[in-house]
mmCIF file of N, CA and C in Angstrom:
data_model
loop_
_atom_site.group_PDB
_atom_site.id
_atom_site.type_symbol
_atom_site.label_atom_id
_atom_site.label_comp_id
_atom_site.label_asym_id
_atom_site.label_seq_id
_atom_site.Cartn_x
_atom_site.Cartn_y
_atom_site.Cartn_z
ATOM 1 N N HIS X 1 -32.484 -55.502 7.515
ATOM 2 C CA HIS X 1 -33.291 -56.375 6.693
ATOM 3 C C HIS X 1 -33.409 -55.765 5.302
ATOM 4 N N ASN X 2 -33.284 -56.600 4.280
ATOM 5 C CA ASN X 2 -33.290 -56.087 2.913
ATOM 6 C C ASN X 2 -34.618 -55.433 2.544
ATOM 7 N N ARG X 3 -35.722 -55.944 3.052
ATOM 8 C CA ARG X 3 -37.031 -55.361 2.730
ATOM 9 C C ARG X 3 -37.084 -53.911 3.200
ATOM 10 N N LEU X 4 -36.585 -53.656 4.384
ATOM 11 C CA LEU X 4 -36.582 -52.281 4.895
ATOM 12 C C LEU X 4 -35.711 -51.378 4.038
ATOM 13 N N ARG X 5 -34.608 -51.908 3.560
ATOM 14 C CA ARG X 5 -33.740 -51.119 2.680
ATOM 15 C C ARG X 5 -34.466 -50.765 1.387
ATOM 16 N N MET X 6 -35.200 -51.729 0.844
ATOM 17 C CA MET X 6 -35.949 -51.468 -0.389
ATOM 18 C C MET X 6 -37.038 -50.423 -0.161
ATOM 19 N N ILE X 7 -37.720 -50.502 0.965
ATOM 20 C CA ILE X 7 -38.770 -49.528 1.267
ATOM 21 C C ILE X 7 -38.176 -48.126 1.362
ATOM 22 N N VAL X 8 -37.056 -48.004 2.066
ATOM 23 C CA VAL X 8 -36.379 -46.706 2.182
ATOM 24 C C VAL X 8 -35.939 -46.214 0.808
ATOM 25 N N ALA X 9 -35.345 -47.101 0.020
ATOM 26 C CA ALA X 9 -34.842 -46.715 -1.303
ATOM 27 C C ALA X 9 -35.973 -46.253 -2.212
ATOM 28 N N MET X 10 -37.079 -46.976 -2.211
ATOM 29 C CA MET X 10 -38.201 -46.560 -3.060
ATOM 30 C C MET X 10 -38.802 -45.255 -2.578
ATOM 31 N N PHE X 11 -38.893 -45.067 -1.269
ATOM 32 C CA PHE X 11 -39.433 -43.816 -0.753
ATOM 33 C C PHE X 11 -38.550 -42.645 -1.179
ATOM 34 N N LEU X 12 -37.251 -42.787 -1.017
ATOM 35 C CA LEU X 12 -36.338 -41.702 -1.374
ATOM 36 C C LEU X 12 -36.403 -41.395 -2.873
ATOM 37 N N THR X 13 -36.369 -42.439 -3.697
ATOM 38 C CA THR X 13 -36.280 -42.220 -5.141
ATOM 39 C C THR X 13 -37.619 -41.941 -5.804
ATOM 40 N N LYS X 14 -38.665 -42.612 -5.355
ATOM 41 C CA LYS X 14 -39.940 -42.491 -6.058
ATOM 42 C C LYS X 14 -40.942 -41.571 -5.373
ATOM 43 N N ASP X 15 -40.890 -41.449 -4.064
ATOM 44 C CA ASP X 15 -41.783 -40.504 -3.388
ATOM 45 C C ASP X 15 -41.141 -39.122 -3.299
ATOM 46 N N LEU X 16 -39.851 -39.092 -2.980
ATOM 47 C CA LEU X 16 -39.173 -37.801 -2.838
ATOM 48 C C LEU X 16 -38.438 -37.370 -4.097
ATOM 49 N N PHE X 17 -38.326 -38.273 -5.071
ATOM 50 C CA PHE X 17 -37.716 -37.958 -6.371
ATOM 51 C C PHE X 17 -36.257 -37.513 -6.212
ATOM 52 N N ILE X 18 -35.530 -38.223 -5.350
ATOM 53 C CA ILE X 18 -34.120 -37.928 -5.092
ATOM 54 C C ILE X 18 -33.265 -38.971 -5.795
ATOM 55 N N ASP X 19 -32.186 -38.540 -6.393
ATOM 56 C CA ASP X 19 -31.267 -39.420 -7.119
ATOM 57 C C ASP X 19 -30.843 -40.590 -6.234
ATOM 58 N N TRP X 20 -30.971 -41.806 -6.741
ATOM 59 C CA TRP X 20 -30.656 -43.022 -5.982
ATOM 60 C C TRP X 20 -29.223 -43.036 -5.471
ATOM 61 N N ARG X 21 -28.323 -42.376 -6.169
ATOM 62 C CA ARG X 21 -26.911 -42.402 -5.768
ATOM 63 C C ARG X 21 -26.684 -41.722 -4.420
ATOM 64 N N ARG X 22 -27.523 -40.752 -4.083
ATOM 65 C CA ARG X 22 -27.388 -40.106 -2.771
ATOM 66 C C ARG X 22 -27.715 -41.083 -1.645
ATOM 67 N N GLY X 23 -28.768 -41.855 -1.820
ATOM 68 C CA GLY X 23 -29.121 -42.867 -0.827
ATOM 69 C C GLY X 23 -28.102 -43.986 -0.773
ATOM 70 N N GLU X 24 -27.618 -44.388 -1.926
ATOM 71 C CA GLU X 24 -26.611 -45.454 -2.004
ATOM 72 C C GLU X 24 -25.358 -45.048 -1.239
ATOM 73 N N ARG X 25 -24.907 -43.832 -1.440
ATOM 74 C CA ARG X 25 -23.718 -43.342 -0.725
ATOM 75 C C ARG X 25 -23.967 -43.284 0.783
ATOM 76 N N TYR X 26 -25.137 -42.806 1.159
ATOM 77 C CA TYR X 26 -25.461 -42.708 2.585
ATOM 78 C C TYR X 26 -25.455 -44.087 3.240
ATOM 79 N N PHE X 27 -26.086 -45.044 2.612
ATOM 80 C CA PHE X 27 -26.100 -46.401 3.166
ATOM 81 C C PHE X 27 -24.690 -46.958 3.284
ATOM 82 N N MET X 28 -23.859 -46.763 2.278
ATOM 83 C CA MET X 28 -22.491 -47.299 2.334
ATOM 84 C C MET X 28 -21.694 -46.663 3.467
ATOM 85 N N ARG X 29 -21.944 -45.396 3.741
ATOM 86 C CA ARG X 29 -21.226 -44.722 4.825
ATOM 87 C C ARG X 29 -21.744 -45.117 6.200
ATOM 88 N N ARG X 30 -23.029 -45.404 6.313
ATOM 89 C CA ARG X 30 -23.664 -45.569 7.623
ATOM 90 C C ARG X 30 -23.961 -47.005 8.040
ATOM 91 N N LEU X 31 -24.218 -47.895 7.105
ATOM 92 C CA LEU X 31 -24.597 -49.257 7.481
ATOM 93 C C LEU X 31 -23.367 -50.092 7.792
ATOM 94 N N VAL X 32 -23.392 -50.781 8.903
ATOM 95 C CA VAL X 32 -22.227 -51.570 9.315
ATOM 96 C C VAL X 32 -22.008 -52.788 8.426
ATOM 97 N N ASP X 33 -23.033 -53.232 7.737
ATOM 98 C CA ASP X 33 -22.899 -54.401 6.870
ATOM 99 C C ASP X 33 -22.920 -54.016 5.390
ATOM 100 N N GLY X 34 -22.509 -52.800 5.089
ATOM 101 C CA GLY X 34 -22.525 -52.325 3.712
ATOM 102 C C GLY X 34 -21.684 -53.188 2.784
ATOM 103 N N ASP X 35 -22.262 -53.583 1.671
ATOM 104 C CA ASP X 35 -21.582 -54.358 0.641
ATOM 105 C C ASP X 35 -21.798 -53.610 -0.664
ATOM 106 N N LEU X 36 -20.725 -53.238 -1.333
ATOM 107 C CA LEU X 36 -20.821 -52.387 -2.514
ATOM 108 C C LEU X 36 -21.770 -52.947 -3.562
ATOM 109 N N ALA X 37 -21.589 -54.198 -3.947
ATOM 110 C CA ALA X 37 -22.416 -54.768 -5.013
ATOM 111 C C ALA X 37 -23.888 -54.857 -4.601
ATOM 112 N N ALA X 38 -24.143 -55.376 -3.416
ATOM 113 C CA ALA X 38 -25.531 -55.525 -2.959
ATOM 114 C C ALA X 38 -26.194 -54.163 -2.769
ATOM 115 N N ASN X 39 -25.471 -53.227 -2.194
ATOM 116 C CA ASN X 39 -26.015 -51.899 -1.948
ATOM 117 C C ASN X 39 -26.308 -51.183 -3.260
ATOM 118 N N ASN X 40 -25.334 -51.158 -4.143
ATOM 119 C CA ASN X 40 -25.493 -50.478 -5.424
ATOM 120 C C ASN X 40 -26.624 -51.109 -6.228
ATOM 121 N N GLY X 41 -26.623 -52.431 -6.307
ATOM 122 C CA GLY X 41 -27.668 -53.126 -7.051
ATOM 123 C C GLY X 41 -29.044 -52.923 -6.451
ATOM 124 N N GLY X 42 -29.123 -52.934 -5.136
ATOM 125 C CA GLY X 42 -30.406 -52.723 -4.471
ATOM 126 C C GLY X 42 -30.986 -51.345 -4.736
ATOM 127 N N TRP X 43 -30.131 -50.347 -4.710
ATOM 128 C CA TRP X 43 -30.602 -48.988 -4.986
ATOM 129 C C TRP X 43 -31.013 -48.838 -6.443
ATOM 130 N N GLN X 44 -30.236 -49.405 -7.364
ATOM 131 C CA GLN X 44 -30.621 -49.320 -8.775
ATOM 132 C C GLN X 44 -31.935 -50.056 -9.019
ATOM 133 N N TRP X 45 -32.095 -51.227 -8.407
ATOM 134 C CA TRP X 45 -33.336 -51.980 -8.565
ATOM 135 C C TRP X 45 -34.517 -51.163 -8.056
ATOM 136 N N SER X 46 -34.385 -50.616 -6.865
ATOM 137 C CA SER X 46 -35.480 -49.862 -6.255
ATOM 138 C C SER X 46 -35.836 -48.612 -7.046
ATOM 139 N N ALA X 47 -34.837 -47.996 -7.642
ATOM 140 C CA ALA X 47 -35.058 -46.771 -8.409
ATOM 141 C C ALA X 47 -35.496 -47.049 -9.845
ATOM 142 N N SER X 48 -35.574 -48.334 -10.215
ATOM 143 C CA SER X 48 -35.940 -48.747 -11.579
ATOM 144 C C SER X 48 -34.928 -48.269 -12.605
ATOM 145 N N THR X 49 -33.657 -48.349 -12.229
ATOM 146 C CA THR X 49 -32.561 -48.045 -13.150
ATOM 147 C C THR X 49 -31.642 -49.260 -13.162
ATOM 148 N N GLY X 50 -30.620 -49.246 -13.975
ATOM 149 C CA GLY X 50 -29.670 -50.358 -13.986
ATOM 150 C C GLY X 50 -30.136 -51.511 -14.855
ATOM 151 N N THR X 51 -29.373 -52.606 -14.810
ATOM 152 C CA THR X 51 -29.609 -53.717 -15.731
ATOM 153 C C THR X 51 -30.717 -54.672 -15.299
ATOM 154 N N ASP X 52 -30.972 -54.815 -14.026
ATOM 155 C CA ASP X 52 -31.991 -55.745 -13.539
ATOM 156 C C ASP X 52 -32.926 -54.998 -12.601
ATOM 157 N N ALA X 53 -33.558 -53.979 -13.129
ATOM 158 C CA ALA X 53 -34.348 -53.073 -12.297
ATOM 159 C C ALA X 53 -35.791 -53.540 -12.138
ATOM 160 N N ALA X 54 -36.405 -53.098 -11.063
ATOM 161 C CA ALA X 54 -37.845 -53.301 -10.886
ATOM 162 C C ALA X 54 -38.554 -52.480 -11.955
ATOM 163 N N PRO X 55 -39.700 -52.951 -12.442
ATOM 164 C CA PRO X 55 -40.453 -52.130 -13.396
ATOM 165 C C PRO X 55 -40.734 -50.757 -12.779
ATOM 166 N N TYR X 56 -40.684 -49.721 -13.598
ATOM 167 C CA TYR X 56 -40.830 -48.364 -13.068
ATOM 168 C C TYR X 56 -42.143 -48.167 -12.325
ATOM 169 N N PHE X 57 -43.156 -48.926 -12.690
ATOM 170 C CA PHE X 57 -44.462 -48.771 -12.053
ATOM 171 C C PHE X 57 -44.579 -49.524 -10.725
ATOM 172 N N ARG X 58 -43.529 -50.256 -10.354
ATOM 173 C CA ARG X 58 -43.531 -50.914 -9.041
ATOM 174 C C ARG X 58 -43.108 -49.880 -8.003
ATOM 175 N N ILE X 59 -44.050 -49.462 -7.210
ATOM 176 C CA ILE X 59 -43.814 -48.411 -6.219
ATOM 177 C C ILE X 59 -44.422 -48.864 -4.895
ATOM 178 N N PHE X 60 -43.567 -49.101 -3.927
ATOM 179 C CA PHE X 60 -44.050 -49.539 -2.615
ATOM 180 C C PHE X 60 -44.799 -48.407 -1.924
ATOM 181 N N ASN X 61 -45.920 -48.743 -1.335
ATOM 182 C CA ASN X 61 -46.636 -47.809 -0.484
ATOM 183 C C ASN X 61 -46.037 -47.961 0.914
ATOM 184 N N PRO X 62 -45.390 -46.932 1.447
ATOM 185 C CA PRO X 62 -44.710 -47.075 2.734
ATOM 186 C C PRO X 62 -45.642 -47.494 3.879
ATOM 187 N N THR X 63 -46.881 -47.040 3.843
ATOM 188 C CA THR X 63 -47.812 -47.392 4.914
ATOM 189 C C THR X 63 -48.212 -48.861 4.842
ATOM 190 N N SER X 64 -48.560 -49.335 3.653
ATOM 191 C CA SER X 64 -48.944 -50.748 3.544
ATOM 192 C C SER X 64 -47.743 -51.652 3.802
ATOM 193 N N GLN X 65 -46.546 -51.224 3.407
ATOM 194 C CA GLN X 65 -45.345 -52.001 3.708
ATOM 195 C C GLN X 65 -45.093 -52.042 5.214
ATOM 196 N N SER X 66 -45.356 -50.943 5.885
ATOM 197 C CA SER X 66 -45.193 -50.895 7.338
ATOM 198 C C SER X 66 -46.130 -51.893 8.008
ATOM 199 N N ARG X 67 -47.375 -51.894 7.574
ATOM 200 C CA ARG X 67 -48.355 -52.831 8.140
ATOM 201 C C ARG X 67 -47.955 -54.284 7.864
ATOM 202 N N LYS X 68 -47.451 -54.524 6.661
ATOM 203 C CA LYS X 68 -47.087 -55.884 6.259
ATOM 204 C C LYS X 68 -45.852 -56.388 7.016
ATOM 205 N N CYS X 69 -44.835 -55.547 7.117
ATOM 206 C CA CYS X 69 -43.562 -55.962 7.724
ATOM 207 C C CYS X 69 -43.547 -55.861 9.246
ATOM 208 N N ASP X 70 -44.388 -55.011 9.802
ATOM 209 C CA ASP X 70 -44.369 -54.755 11.248
ATOM 210 C C ASP X 70 -45.804 -54.607 11.767
ATOM 211 N N PRO X 71 -46.632 -55.642 11.609
ATOM 212 C CA PRO X 71 -48.056 -55.503 11.920
ATOM 213 C C PRO X 71 -48.372 -55.048 13.346
ATOM 214 N N ASP X 72 -47.557 -55.435 14.300
ATOM 215 C CA ASP X 72 -47.822 -55.024 15.686
ATOM 216 C C ASP X 72 -47.053 -53.766 16.092
ATOM 217 N N GLY X 73 -46.292 -53.190 15.155
ATOM 218 C CA GLY X 73 -45.582 -51.943 15.430
ATOM 219 C C GLY X 73 -44.358 -52.075 16.315
ATOM 220 N N ALA X 74 -43.839 -53.280 16.502
ATOM 221 C CA ALA X 74 -42.685 -53.486 17.399
ATOM 222 C C ALA X 74 -41.453 -52.715 16.932
ATOM 223 N N PHE X 75 -41.169 -52.758 15.642
ATOM 224 C CA PHE X 75 -40.009 -52.047 15.096
ATOM 225 C C PHE X 75 -40.188 -50.543 15.283
ATOM 226 N N ILE X 76 -41.372 -50.053 14.963
ATOM 227 C CA ILE X 76 -41.649 -48.621 15.109
ATOM 228 C C ILE X 76 -41.514 -48.203 16.571
ATOM 229 N N ARG X 77 -42.079 -48.980 17.458
ATOM 230 C CA ARG X 77 -41.998 -48.642 18.889
ATOM 231 C C ARG X 77 -40.552 -48.605 19.379
ATOM 232 N N ARG X 78 -39.734 -49.475 18.839
ATOM 233 C CA ARG X 78 -38.330 -49.515 19.261
ATOM 234 C C ARG X 78 -37.556 -48.296 18.764
ATOM 235 N N PHE X 79 -37.790 -47.904 17.519
ATOM 236 C CA PHE X 79 -36.969 -46.856 16.920
ATOM 237 C C PHE X 79 -37.650 -45.495 16.812
ATOM 238 N N VAL X 80 -38.941 -45.428 17.079
ATOM 239 C CA VAL X 80 -39.662 -44.149 17.071
ATOM 240 C C VAL X 80 -40.448 -44.055 18.383
ATOM 241 N N PRO X 81 -39.743 -43.773 19.464
ATOM 242 C CA PRO X 81 -40.392 -43.775 20.782
ATOM 243 C C PRO X 81 -41.549 -42.778 20.901
ATOM 244 N N GLU X 82 -41.564 -41.758 20.068
ATOM 245 C CA GLU X 82 -42.659 -40.780 20.106
ATOM 246 C C GLU X 82 -44.012 -41.439 19.824
ATOM 247 N N LEU X 83 -43.989 -42.604 19.167
ATOM 248 C CA LEU X 83 -45.237 -43.273 18.786
ATOM 249 C C LEU X 83 -45.541 -44.512 19.630
ATOM 250 N N GLN X 84 -44.746 -44.769 20.647
ATOM 251 C CA GLN X 84 -44.889 -45.990 21.453
ATOM 252 C C GLN X 84 -46.290 -46.217 22.005
ATOM 253 N N SER X 85 -46.973 -45.171 22.368
ATOM 254 C CA SER X 85 -48.271 -45.319 23.042
ATOM 255 C C SER X 85 -49.433 -45.589 22.087
ATOM 256 N N LEU X 86 -49.200 -45.516 20.800
ATOM 257 C CA LEU X 86 -50.295 -45.695 19.843
ATOM 258 C C LEU X 86 -50.680 -47.163 19.691
ATOM 259 N N SER X 87 -51.900 -47.379 19.255
ATOM 260 C CA SER X 87 -52.382 -48.745 19.024
ATOM 261 C C SER X 87 -51.641 -49.357 17.834
ATOM 262 N N ASP X 88 -51.745 -50.672 17.708
ATOM 263 C CA ASP X 88 -51.084 -51.366 16.601
ATOM 264 C C ASP X 88 -51.579 -50.869 15.245
ATOM 265 N N THR X 89 -52.790 -50.393 15.179
ATOM 266 C CA THR X 89 -53.341 -49.863 13.931
ATOM 267 C C THR X 89 -52.878 -48.428 13.693
ATOM 268 N N SER X 90 -53.039 -47.588 14.679
ATOM 269 C CA SER X 90 -52.716 -46.160 14.534
ATOM 270 C C SER X 90 -51.232 -45.892 14.344
ATOM 271 N N ILE X 91 -50.394 -46.769 14.839
ATOM 272 C CA ILE X 91 -48.950 -46.527 14.787
ATOM 273 C C ILE X 91 -48.438 -46.425 13.348
ATOM 274 N N HIS X 92 -49.154 -47.023 12.412
ATOM 275 C CA HIS X 92 -48.737 -46.995 11.010
ATOM 276 C C HIS X 92 -49.193 -45.729 10.286
ATOM 277 N N GLU X 93 -50.172 -45.035 10.838
ATOM 278 C CA GLU X 93 -50.691 -43.809 10.222
ATOM 279 C C GLU X 93 -51.049 -42.776 11.288
ATOM 280 N N PRO X 94 -50.073 -42.292 12.027
ATOM 281 C CA PRO X 94 -50.399 -41.357 13.107
ATOM 282 C C PRO X 94 -51.016 -40.048 12.615
ATOM 283 N N TRP X 95 -50.801 -39.693 11.373
ATOM 284 C CA TRP X 95 -51.350 -38.456 10.821
ATOM 285 C C TRP X 95 -52.866 -38.545 10.634
ATOM 286 N N THR X 96 -53.451 -39.745 10.737
ATOM 287 C CA THR X 96 -54.900 -39.889 10.585
ATOM 288 C C THR X 96 -55.644 -39.781 11.915
ATOM 289 N N LEU X 97 -54.914 -39.665 12.991
ATOM 290 C CA LEU X 97 -55.538 -39.526 14.312
ATOM 291 C C LEU X 97 -56.231 -38.166 14.423
ATOM 292 N N PRO X 98 -57.203 -38.040 15.305
ATOM 293 C CA PRO X 98 -57.839 -36.736 15.519
ATOM 294 C C PRO X 98 -56.798 -35.679 15.897
ATOM 295 N N ALA X 99 -57.071 -34.461 15.524
ATOM 296 C CA ALA X 99 -56.123 -33.358 15.737
ATOM 297 C C ALA X 99 -55.704 -33.217 17.198
ATOM 298 N N ASP X 100 -56.638 -33.405 18.121
ATOM 299 C CA ASP X 100 -56.282 -33.250 19.537
ATOM 300 C C ASP X 100 -55.299 -34.328 19.995
ATOM 301 N N VAL X 101 -55.390 -35.522 19.421
ATOM 302 C CA VAL X 101 -54.439 -36.592 19.757
ATOM 303 C C VAL X 101 -53.094 -36.312 19.099
ATOM 304 N N ARG X 102 -53.128 -35.906 17.826
ATOM 305 C CA ARG X 102 -51.873 -35.576 17.117
ATOM 306 C C ARG X 102 -51.112 -34.480 17.845
ATOM 307 N N ALA X 103 -51.826 -33.543 18.406
ATOM 308 C CA ALA X 103 -51.183 -32.420 19.102
ATOM 309 C C ALA X 103 -50.375 -32.883 20.310
ATOM 310 N N THR X 104 -50.692 -34.042 20.853
ATOM 311 C CA THR X 104 -49.954 -34.553 22.013
ATOM 312 C C THR X 104 -48.694 -35.316 21.608
ATOM 313 N N LEU X 105 -48.553 -35.594 20.329
ATOM 314 C CA LEU X 105 -47.400 -36.354 19.845
ATOM 315 C C LEU X 105 -46.290 -35.413 19.407
ATOM 316 N N ASP X 106 -45.091 -35.748 19.721
ATOM 317 C CA ASP X 106 -43.937 -34.996 19.229
ATOM 318 C C ASP X 106 -43.467 -35.687 17.950
ATOM 319 N N TYR X 107 -44.308 -35.577 16.911
ATOM 320 C CA TYR X 107 -44.053 -36.297 15.667
ATOM 321 C C TYR X 107 -44.570 -35.453 14.506
ATOM 322 N N PRO X 108 -43.771 -35.290 13.457
ATOM 323 C CA PRO X 108 -44.178 -34.414 12.356
ATOM 324 C C PRO X 108 -45.232 -35.040 11.444
ATOM 325 N N SER X 109 -45.893 -34.193 10.697
ATOM 326 C CA SER X 109 -46.815 -34.647 9.654
ATOM 327 C C SER X 109 -46.005 -35.222 8.501
ATOM 328 N N PRO X 110 -46.622 -36.021 7.644
ATOM 329 C CA PRO X 110 -45.899 -36.558 6.483
ATOM 330 C C PRO X 110 -45.326 -35.431 5.622
ATOM 331 N N ILE X 111 -44.163 -35.661 5.056
ATOM 332 C CA ILE X 111 -43.526 -34.648 4.213
ATOM 333 C C ILE X 111 -44.009 -34.714 2.773
ATOM 334 N N VAL X 112 -44.704 -35.798 2.430
ATOM 335 C CA VAL X 112 -45.204 -35.952 1.072
ATOM 336 C C VAL X 112 -46.427 -36.861 1.113
ATOM 337 N N ASP X 113 -47.364 -36.622 0.214
ATOM 338 C CA ASP X 113 -48.523 -37.491 0.066
ATOM 339 C C ASP X 113 -48.144 -38.598 -0.917
ATOM 340 N N HIS X 114 -48.181 -39.845 -0.459
ATOM 341 C CA HIS X 114 -47.715 -40.954 -1.298
ATOM 342 C C HIS X 114 -48.497 -41.052 -2.612
ATOM 343 N N ALA X 115 -49.802 -40.900 -2.575
ATOM 344 C CA ALA X 115 -50.603 -41.017 -3.800
ATOM 345 C C ALA X 115 -50.192 -39.959 -4.827
ATOM 346 N N GLU X 116 -49.982 -38.738 -4.374
ATOM 347 C CA GLU X 116 -49.548 -37.671 -5.284
ATOM 348 C C GLU X 116 -48.139 -37.935 -5.802
ATOM 349 N N ALA X 117 -47.252 -38.369 -4.921
ATOM 350 C CA ALA X 117 -45.873 -38.659 -5.328
ATOM 351 C C ALA X 117 -45.838 -39.797 -6.336
ATOM 352 N N ARG X 118 -46.678 -40.795 -6.126
ATOM 353 C CA ARG X 118 -46.745 -41.934 -7.045
ATOM 354 C C ARG X 118 -47.135 -41.464 -8.448
ATOM 355 N N GLU X 119 -48.151 -40.638 -8.527
ATOM 356 C CA GLU X 119 -48.580 -40.131 -9.840
ATOM 357 C C GLU X 119 -47.484 -39.293 -10.496
ATOM 358 N N ARG X 120 -46.801 -38.500 -9.694
ATOM 359 C CA ARG X 120 -45.731 -37.649 -10.232
ATOM 360 C C ARG X 120 -44.604 -38.480 -10.825
ATOM 361 N N ILE X 121 -44.175 -39.534 -10.115
ATOM 362 C CA ILE X 121 -43.068 -40.345 -10.622
ATOM 363 C C ILE X 121 -43.508 -41.173 -11.818
ATOM 364 N N LEU X 122 -44.744 -41.668 -11.823
ATOM 365 C CA LEU X 122 -45.233 -42.414 -12.987
ATOM 366 C C LEU X 122 -45.258 -41.524 -14.224
ATOM 367 N N THR X 123 -45.687 -40.293 -14.054
ATOM 368 C CA THR X 123 -45.695 -39.342 -15.169
ATOM 369 C C THR X 123 -44.278 -39.095 -15.667
ATOM 370 N N ALA X 124 -43.346 -38.941 -14.751
ATOM 371 C CA ALA X 124 -41.946 -38.703 -15.138
ATOM 372 C C ALA X 124 -41.371 -39.904 -15.881
ATOM 373 N N PHE X 125 -41.626 -41.111 -15.394
ATOM 374 C CA PHE X 125 -41.118 -42.304 -16.077
ATOM 375 C C PHE X 125 -41.761 -42.473 -17.450
ATOM 376 N N LYS X 126 -43.058 -42.241 -17.545
ATOM 377 C CA LYS X 126 -43.753 -42.383 -18.832
ATOM 378 C C LYS X 126 -43.217 -41.393 -19.855
ATOM 379 N N ALA X 127 -42.797 -40.228 -19.397
ATOM 380 C CA ALA X 127 -42.240 -39.221 -20.309
ATOM 381 C C ALA X 127 -40.921 -39.683 -20.918
ATOM 382 N N LEU X 128 -40.256 -40.639 -20.269
ATOM 383 C CA LEU X 128 -38.980 -41.151 -20.778
ATOM 384 C C LEU X 128 -39.169 -42.203 -21.865
ATOM 385 N N THR X 129 -40.366 -42.774 -21.960
ATOM 386 C CA THR X 129 -40.584 -43.857 -22.931
ATOM 387 C C THR X 129 -41.153 -43.354 -24.227
#
């Protein structure tokens, strides 16, 4: 689904601050429906580069996108079996569960704080203008 691709692309480029071309290459190698123009354009749009890019300040929040696109957690349950037992609410933010519950999950903590990453990328983009 294109929405999921955009969420991944924005997370990689704007939360992790990784060059969009690395994600673009990975998708082209791994996705069975890879299309050069759509893939390249989608990554440039998500990274706020290229000719028809999203405004640099458009930054998807991965958690709110997860809730919006998969409110009952069906996609997560299918592809992240470690979280299958969580409620429809908790499945989107397992790191907010009490420590004793988190300890029973074979699932890592977030690698980046979205709010901090958002501020960092906004500062970087503003420095370019």
